[in-house]
Coordinates of C-alpha atoms (C1' of nucleotides) in Angstrom, one line a residue:
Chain A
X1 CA 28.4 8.5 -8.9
X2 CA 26.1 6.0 -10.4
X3 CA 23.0 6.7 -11.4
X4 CA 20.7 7.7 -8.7
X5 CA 19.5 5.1 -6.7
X6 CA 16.3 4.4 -6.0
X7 CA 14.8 6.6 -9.3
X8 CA 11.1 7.3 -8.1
X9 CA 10.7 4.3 -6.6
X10 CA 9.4 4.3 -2.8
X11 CA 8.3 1.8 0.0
X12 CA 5.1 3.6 1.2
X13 CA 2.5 3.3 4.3
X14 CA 1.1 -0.1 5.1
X15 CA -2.4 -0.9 2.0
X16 CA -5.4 0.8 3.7
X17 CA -3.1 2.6 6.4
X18 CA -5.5 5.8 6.2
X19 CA -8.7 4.2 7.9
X20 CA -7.0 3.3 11.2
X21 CA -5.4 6.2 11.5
X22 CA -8.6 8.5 11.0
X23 CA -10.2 5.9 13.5
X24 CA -7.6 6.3 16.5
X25 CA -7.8 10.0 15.8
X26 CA -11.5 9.7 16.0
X27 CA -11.4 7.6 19.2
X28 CA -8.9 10.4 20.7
X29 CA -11.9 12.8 20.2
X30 CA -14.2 14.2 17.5
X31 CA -12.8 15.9 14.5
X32 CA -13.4 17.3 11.4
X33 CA -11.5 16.4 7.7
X34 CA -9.5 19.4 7.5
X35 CA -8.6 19.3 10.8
X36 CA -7.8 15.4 10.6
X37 CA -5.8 16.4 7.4
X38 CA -3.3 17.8 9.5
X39 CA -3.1 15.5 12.5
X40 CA -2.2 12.8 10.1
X41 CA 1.0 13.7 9.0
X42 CA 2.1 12.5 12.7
X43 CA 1.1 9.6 12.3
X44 CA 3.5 9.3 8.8
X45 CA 1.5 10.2 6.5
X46 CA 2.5 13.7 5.1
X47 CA 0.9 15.5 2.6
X48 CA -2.5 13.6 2.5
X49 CA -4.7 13.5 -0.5
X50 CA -8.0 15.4 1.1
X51 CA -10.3 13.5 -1.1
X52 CA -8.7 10.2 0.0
X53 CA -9.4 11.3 3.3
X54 CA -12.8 12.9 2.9
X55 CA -13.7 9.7 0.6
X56 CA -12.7 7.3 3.4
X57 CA -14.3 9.4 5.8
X58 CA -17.8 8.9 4.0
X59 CA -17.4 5.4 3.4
X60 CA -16.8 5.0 7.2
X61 CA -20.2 7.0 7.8
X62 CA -22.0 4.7 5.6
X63 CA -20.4 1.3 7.5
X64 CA -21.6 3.4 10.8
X65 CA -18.1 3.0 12.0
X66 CA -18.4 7.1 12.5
X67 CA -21.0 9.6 12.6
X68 CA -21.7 12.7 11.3
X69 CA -23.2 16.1 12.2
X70 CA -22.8 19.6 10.8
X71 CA -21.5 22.0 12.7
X72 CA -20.6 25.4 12.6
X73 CA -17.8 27.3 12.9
X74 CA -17.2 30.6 15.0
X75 CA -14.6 31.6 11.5
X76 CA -15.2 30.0 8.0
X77 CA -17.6 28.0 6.6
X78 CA -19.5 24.7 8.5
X79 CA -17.7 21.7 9.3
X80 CA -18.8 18.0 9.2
X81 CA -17.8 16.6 12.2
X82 CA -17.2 12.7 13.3
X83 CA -17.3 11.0 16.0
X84 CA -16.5 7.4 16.2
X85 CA -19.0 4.7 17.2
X86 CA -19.2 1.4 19.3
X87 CA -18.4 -0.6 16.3
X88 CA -15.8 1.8 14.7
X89 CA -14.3 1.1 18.4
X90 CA -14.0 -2.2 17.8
X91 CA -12.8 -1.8 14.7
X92 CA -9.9 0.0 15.9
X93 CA -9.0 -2.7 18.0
X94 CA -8.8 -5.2 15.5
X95 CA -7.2 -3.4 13.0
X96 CA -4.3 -1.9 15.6
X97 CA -4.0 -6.0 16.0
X98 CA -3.2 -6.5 12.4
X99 CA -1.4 -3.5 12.6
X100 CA 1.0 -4.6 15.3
X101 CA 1.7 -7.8 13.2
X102 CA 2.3 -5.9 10.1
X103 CA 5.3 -3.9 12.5
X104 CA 6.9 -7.3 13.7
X105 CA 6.8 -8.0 10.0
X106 CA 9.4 -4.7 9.5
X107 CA 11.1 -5.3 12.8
X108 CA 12.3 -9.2 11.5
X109 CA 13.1 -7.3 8.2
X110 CA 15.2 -4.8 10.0
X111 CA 17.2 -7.6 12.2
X112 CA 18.0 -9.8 8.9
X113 CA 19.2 -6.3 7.1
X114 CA 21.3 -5.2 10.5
X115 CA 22.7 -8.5 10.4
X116 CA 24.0 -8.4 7.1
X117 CA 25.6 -5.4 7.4
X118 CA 27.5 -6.2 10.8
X119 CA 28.4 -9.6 8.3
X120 CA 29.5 -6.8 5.5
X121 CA 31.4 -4.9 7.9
X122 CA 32.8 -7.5 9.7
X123 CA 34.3 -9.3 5.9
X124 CA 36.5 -6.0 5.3
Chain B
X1 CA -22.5 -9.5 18.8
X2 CA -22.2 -7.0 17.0
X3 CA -21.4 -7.9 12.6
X4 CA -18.1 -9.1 12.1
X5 CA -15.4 -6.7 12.8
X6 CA -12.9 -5.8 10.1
X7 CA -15.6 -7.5 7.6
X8 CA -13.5 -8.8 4.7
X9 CA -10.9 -5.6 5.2
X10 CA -7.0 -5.9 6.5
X11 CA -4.1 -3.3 6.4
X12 CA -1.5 -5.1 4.2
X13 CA 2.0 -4.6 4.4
X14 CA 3.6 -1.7 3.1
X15 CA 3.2 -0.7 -0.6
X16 CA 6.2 -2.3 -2.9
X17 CA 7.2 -4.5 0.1
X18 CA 8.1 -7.3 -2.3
X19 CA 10.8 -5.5 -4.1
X20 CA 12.8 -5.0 -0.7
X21 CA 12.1 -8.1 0.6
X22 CA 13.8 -9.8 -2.8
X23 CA 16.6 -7.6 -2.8
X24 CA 17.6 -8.5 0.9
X25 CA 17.1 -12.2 0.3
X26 CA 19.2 -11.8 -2.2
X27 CA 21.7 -9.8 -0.6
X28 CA 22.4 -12.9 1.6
X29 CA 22.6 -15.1 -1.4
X30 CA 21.7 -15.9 -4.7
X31 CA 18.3 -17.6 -5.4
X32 CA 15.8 -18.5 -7.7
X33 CA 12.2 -17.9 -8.0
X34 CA 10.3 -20.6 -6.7
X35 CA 12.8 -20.7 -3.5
X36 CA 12.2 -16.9 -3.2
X37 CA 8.9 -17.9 -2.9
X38 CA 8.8 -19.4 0.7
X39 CA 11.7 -17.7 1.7
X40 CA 9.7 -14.1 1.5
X41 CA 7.2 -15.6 3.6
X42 CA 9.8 -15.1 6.9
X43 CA 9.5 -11.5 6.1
X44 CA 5.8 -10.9 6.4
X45 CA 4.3 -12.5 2.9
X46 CA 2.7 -14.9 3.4
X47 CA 1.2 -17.1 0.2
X48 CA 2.6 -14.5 -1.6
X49 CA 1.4 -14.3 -5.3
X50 CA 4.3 -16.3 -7.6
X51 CA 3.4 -14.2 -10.5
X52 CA 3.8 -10.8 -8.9
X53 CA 7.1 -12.4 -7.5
X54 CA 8.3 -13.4 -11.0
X55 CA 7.3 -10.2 -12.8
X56 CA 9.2 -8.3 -9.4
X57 CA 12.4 -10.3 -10.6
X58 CA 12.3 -9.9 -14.2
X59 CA 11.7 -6.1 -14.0
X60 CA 14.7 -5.9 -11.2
X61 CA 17.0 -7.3 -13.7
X62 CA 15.8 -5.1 -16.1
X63 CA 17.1 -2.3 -14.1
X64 CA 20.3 -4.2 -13.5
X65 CA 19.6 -4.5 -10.2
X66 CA 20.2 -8.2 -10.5
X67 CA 21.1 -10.4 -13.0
X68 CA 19.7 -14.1 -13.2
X69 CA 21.4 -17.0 -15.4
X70 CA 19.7 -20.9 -15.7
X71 CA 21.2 -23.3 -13.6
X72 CA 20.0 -27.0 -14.1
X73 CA 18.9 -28.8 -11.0
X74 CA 20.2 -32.1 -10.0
X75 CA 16.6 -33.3 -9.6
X76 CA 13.4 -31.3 -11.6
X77 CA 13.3 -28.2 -14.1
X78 CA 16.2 -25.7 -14.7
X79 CA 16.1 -22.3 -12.1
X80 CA 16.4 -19.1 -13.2
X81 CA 19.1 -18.3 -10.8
X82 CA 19.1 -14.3 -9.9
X83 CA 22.3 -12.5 -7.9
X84 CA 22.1 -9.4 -6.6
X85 CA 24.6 -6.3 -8.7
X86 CA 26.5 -3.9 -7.3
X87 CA 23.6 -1.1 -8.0
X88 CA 21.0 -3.5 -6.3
X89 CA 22.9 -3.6 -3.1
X90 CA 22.9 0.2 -3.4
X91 CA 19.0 0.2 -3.7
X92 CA 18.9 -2.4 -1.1
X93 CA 20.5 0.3 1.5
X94 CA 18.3 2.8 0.8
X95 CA 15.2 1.3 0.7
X96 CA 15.8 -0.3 3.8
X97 CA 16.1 3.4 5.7
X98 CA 12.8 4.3 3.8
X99 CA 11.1 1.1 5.5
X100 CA 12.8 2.5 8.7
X101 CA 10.5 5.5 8.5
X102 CA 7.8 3.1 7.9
X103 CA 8.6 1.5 10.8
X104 CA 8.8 4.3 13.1
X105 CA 5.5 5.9 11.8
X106 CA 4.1 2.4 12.8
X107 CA 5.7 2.5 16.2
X108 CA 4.2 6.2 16.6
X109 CA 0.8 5.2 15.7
X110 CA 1.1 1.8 18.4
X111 CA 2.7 4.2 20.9
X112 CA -0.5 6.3 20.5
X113 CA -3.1 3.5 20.6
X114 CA -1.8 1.7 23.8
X115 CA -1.9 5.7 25.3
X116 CA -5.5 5.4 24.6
X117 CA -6.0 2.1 25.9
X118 CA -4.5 3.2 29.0
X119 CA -6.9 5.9 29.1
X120 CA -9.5 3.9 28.9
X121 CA -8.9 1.9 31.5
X122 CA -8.2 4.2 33.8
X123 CA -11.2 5.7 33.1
X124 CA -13.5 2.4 33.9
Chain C
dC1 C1' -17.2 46.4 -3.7
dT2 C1' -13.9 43.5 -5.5
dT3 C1' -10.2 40.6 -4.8
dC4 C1' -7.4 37.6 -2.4
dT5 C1' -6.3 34.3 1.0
dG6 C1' -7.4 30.6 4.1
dT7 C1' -10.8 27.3 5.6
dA8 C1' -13.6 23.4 4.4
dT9 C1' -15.7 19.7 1.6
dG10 C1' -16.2 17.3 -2.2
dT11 C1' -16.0 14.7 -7.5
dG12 C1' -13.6 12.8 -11.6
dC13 C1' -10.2 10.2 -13.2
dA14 C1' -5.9 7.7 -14.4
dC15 C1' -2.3 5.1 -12.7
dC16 C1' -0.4 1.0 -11.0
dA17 C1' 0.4 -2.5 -7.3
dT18 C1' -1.8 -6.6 -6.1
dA19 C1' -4.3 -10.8 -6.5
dC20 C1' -6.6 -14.3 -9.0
dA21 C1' -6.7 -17.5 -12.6
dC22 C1' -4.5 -20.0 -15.8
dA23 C1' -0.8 -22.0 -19.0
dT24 C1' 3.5 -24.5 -19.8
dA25 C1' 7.3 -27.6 -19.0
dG26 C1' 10.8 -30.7 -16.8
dC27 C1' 11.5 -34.6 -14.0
dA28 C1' 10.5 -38.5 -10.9
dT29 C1' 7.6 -42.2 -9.4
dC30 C1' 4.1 -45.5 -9.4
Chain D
dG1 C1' 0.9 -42.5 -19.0
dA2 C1' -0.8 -40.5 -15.2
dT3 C1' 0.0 -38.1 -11.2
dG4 C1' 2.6 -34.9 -8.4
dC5 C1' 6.1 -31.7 -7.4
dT6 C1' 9.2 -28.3 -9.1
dA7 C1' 9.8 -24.2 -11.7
dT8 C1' 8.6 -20.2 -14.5
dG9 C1' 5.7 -17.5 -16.6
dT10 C1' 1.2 -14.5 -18.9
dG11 C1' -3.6 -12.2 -18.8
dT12 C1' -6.5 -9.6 -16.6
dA13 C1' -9.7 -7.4 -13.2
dT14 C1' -9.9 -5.1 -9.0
dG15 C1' -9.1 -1.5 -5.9
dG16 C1' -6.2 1.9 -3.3
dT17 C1' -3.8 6.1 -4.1
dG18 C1' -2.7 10.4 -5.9
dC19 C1' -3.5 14.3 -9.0
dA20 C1' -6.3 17.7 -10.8
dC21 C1' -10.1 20.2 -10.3
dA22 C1' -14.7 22.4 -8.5
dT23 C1' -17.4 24.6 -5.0
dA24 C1' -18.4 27.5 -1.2
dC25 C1' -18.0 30.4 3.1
dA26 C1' -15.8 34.0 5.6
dG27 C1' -12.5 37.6 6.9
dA28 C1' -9.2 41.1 5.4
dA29 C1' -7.2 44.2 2.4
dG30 C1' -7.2 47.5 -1.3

DNA sequence: CTTCTGTATGTGCACCATACACATAGCATC
DNA sequence: GATGCTATGTGTATGGTGCACATACAGAAG
């Protein structure tokens, strides 16, 4: 076997990925960071950083994309809780558009690699 | 109207795109630099940065995963002329199933949004 | 009461990919 | 010989990301 390919190197989530995630999550219904922490990871990104998240959160707040209140919790300490606005709405339209563009980016990738291989496959 | 939506912020493409995006151009057949250079644009990078591209190359065959010889051109300045290795192709393969998980994360998060969409409309 | 675990929010910092600016050189043409 | 295109590079600042760490509340266990 030769050495191992792909040593530490990794493809990762689309530049800036976190912020329209947290605001579809957001537009699904209010929500807190820890909480948002977990629903993440099905959206692809596992393992979070929480102060990535909680740092994008309050640069959000300060754009007025979201809003905050404290609220407390029936077991364990308060929570800040966010609710998306009008303009964080709108937002999350445009941003799922560049999004979408970013995917048919990967998908023309994906048909050029398929089509090598078939070529690969097919010259044996 | 509300201020400008997505003010001066975009999702980019995936983190280290430019590295997979050589190594399948390359797969399909040698190249050099400056071709590379609107070739990658079919694959989502646009006015992609030539130094980044260069520096992408140089450190690829620095890891063997290609090696590059000059090549005088019938008509302007001698190419750098890059081909992929054995150990690139490798890297190729598996860093085109890691952009598959991409991919599919994206499709989860689309899959998601136009749920809400729906939502929304129904609700009007 | 003290400790431990889980919940919840946050700051400091270093790394590194990316982007921007700029430099160099060959070759053809006017 | 100046301009324009081809072709390859370097220097550097910015900014997103991840890692480490700090704080605090609450319940349970010992």
């Amino acid at each position: 076997m030769s050495t191992n390919p792909v040593e530490e190197f990794s493809v990762g989530m689309p530049r800036n990925y976190l912020r329209p995630c947290l605001l579809l999550l957001l537009a699904e219904g209010t929500s807190h960071g820890y909480e948002l922490l977990d629903q993440v990871t099905a959206l692809g990104l596992d393992r979070a950083d929480p102060g990535s998240l909680y740092r994008c959160l309050r640069a959000m707040d300060e754009e007025a994309l979201v809003h905050s209140f404290w609220e407390p919790s029936t077991s364990g300490p308060a929570r800040r809780t966010y609710a998306l606005t009008d303009e964080g709405r709108e937002w999350l339209h445009a941003i799922a558009g560049s999004l979408a563009e970013v995917s048919r980016a990967l998908d023309a990738y994906h048909r050029r690699y398929q089509k090598l291989v078939e070529q690969d496959e097919h010259a044996r």
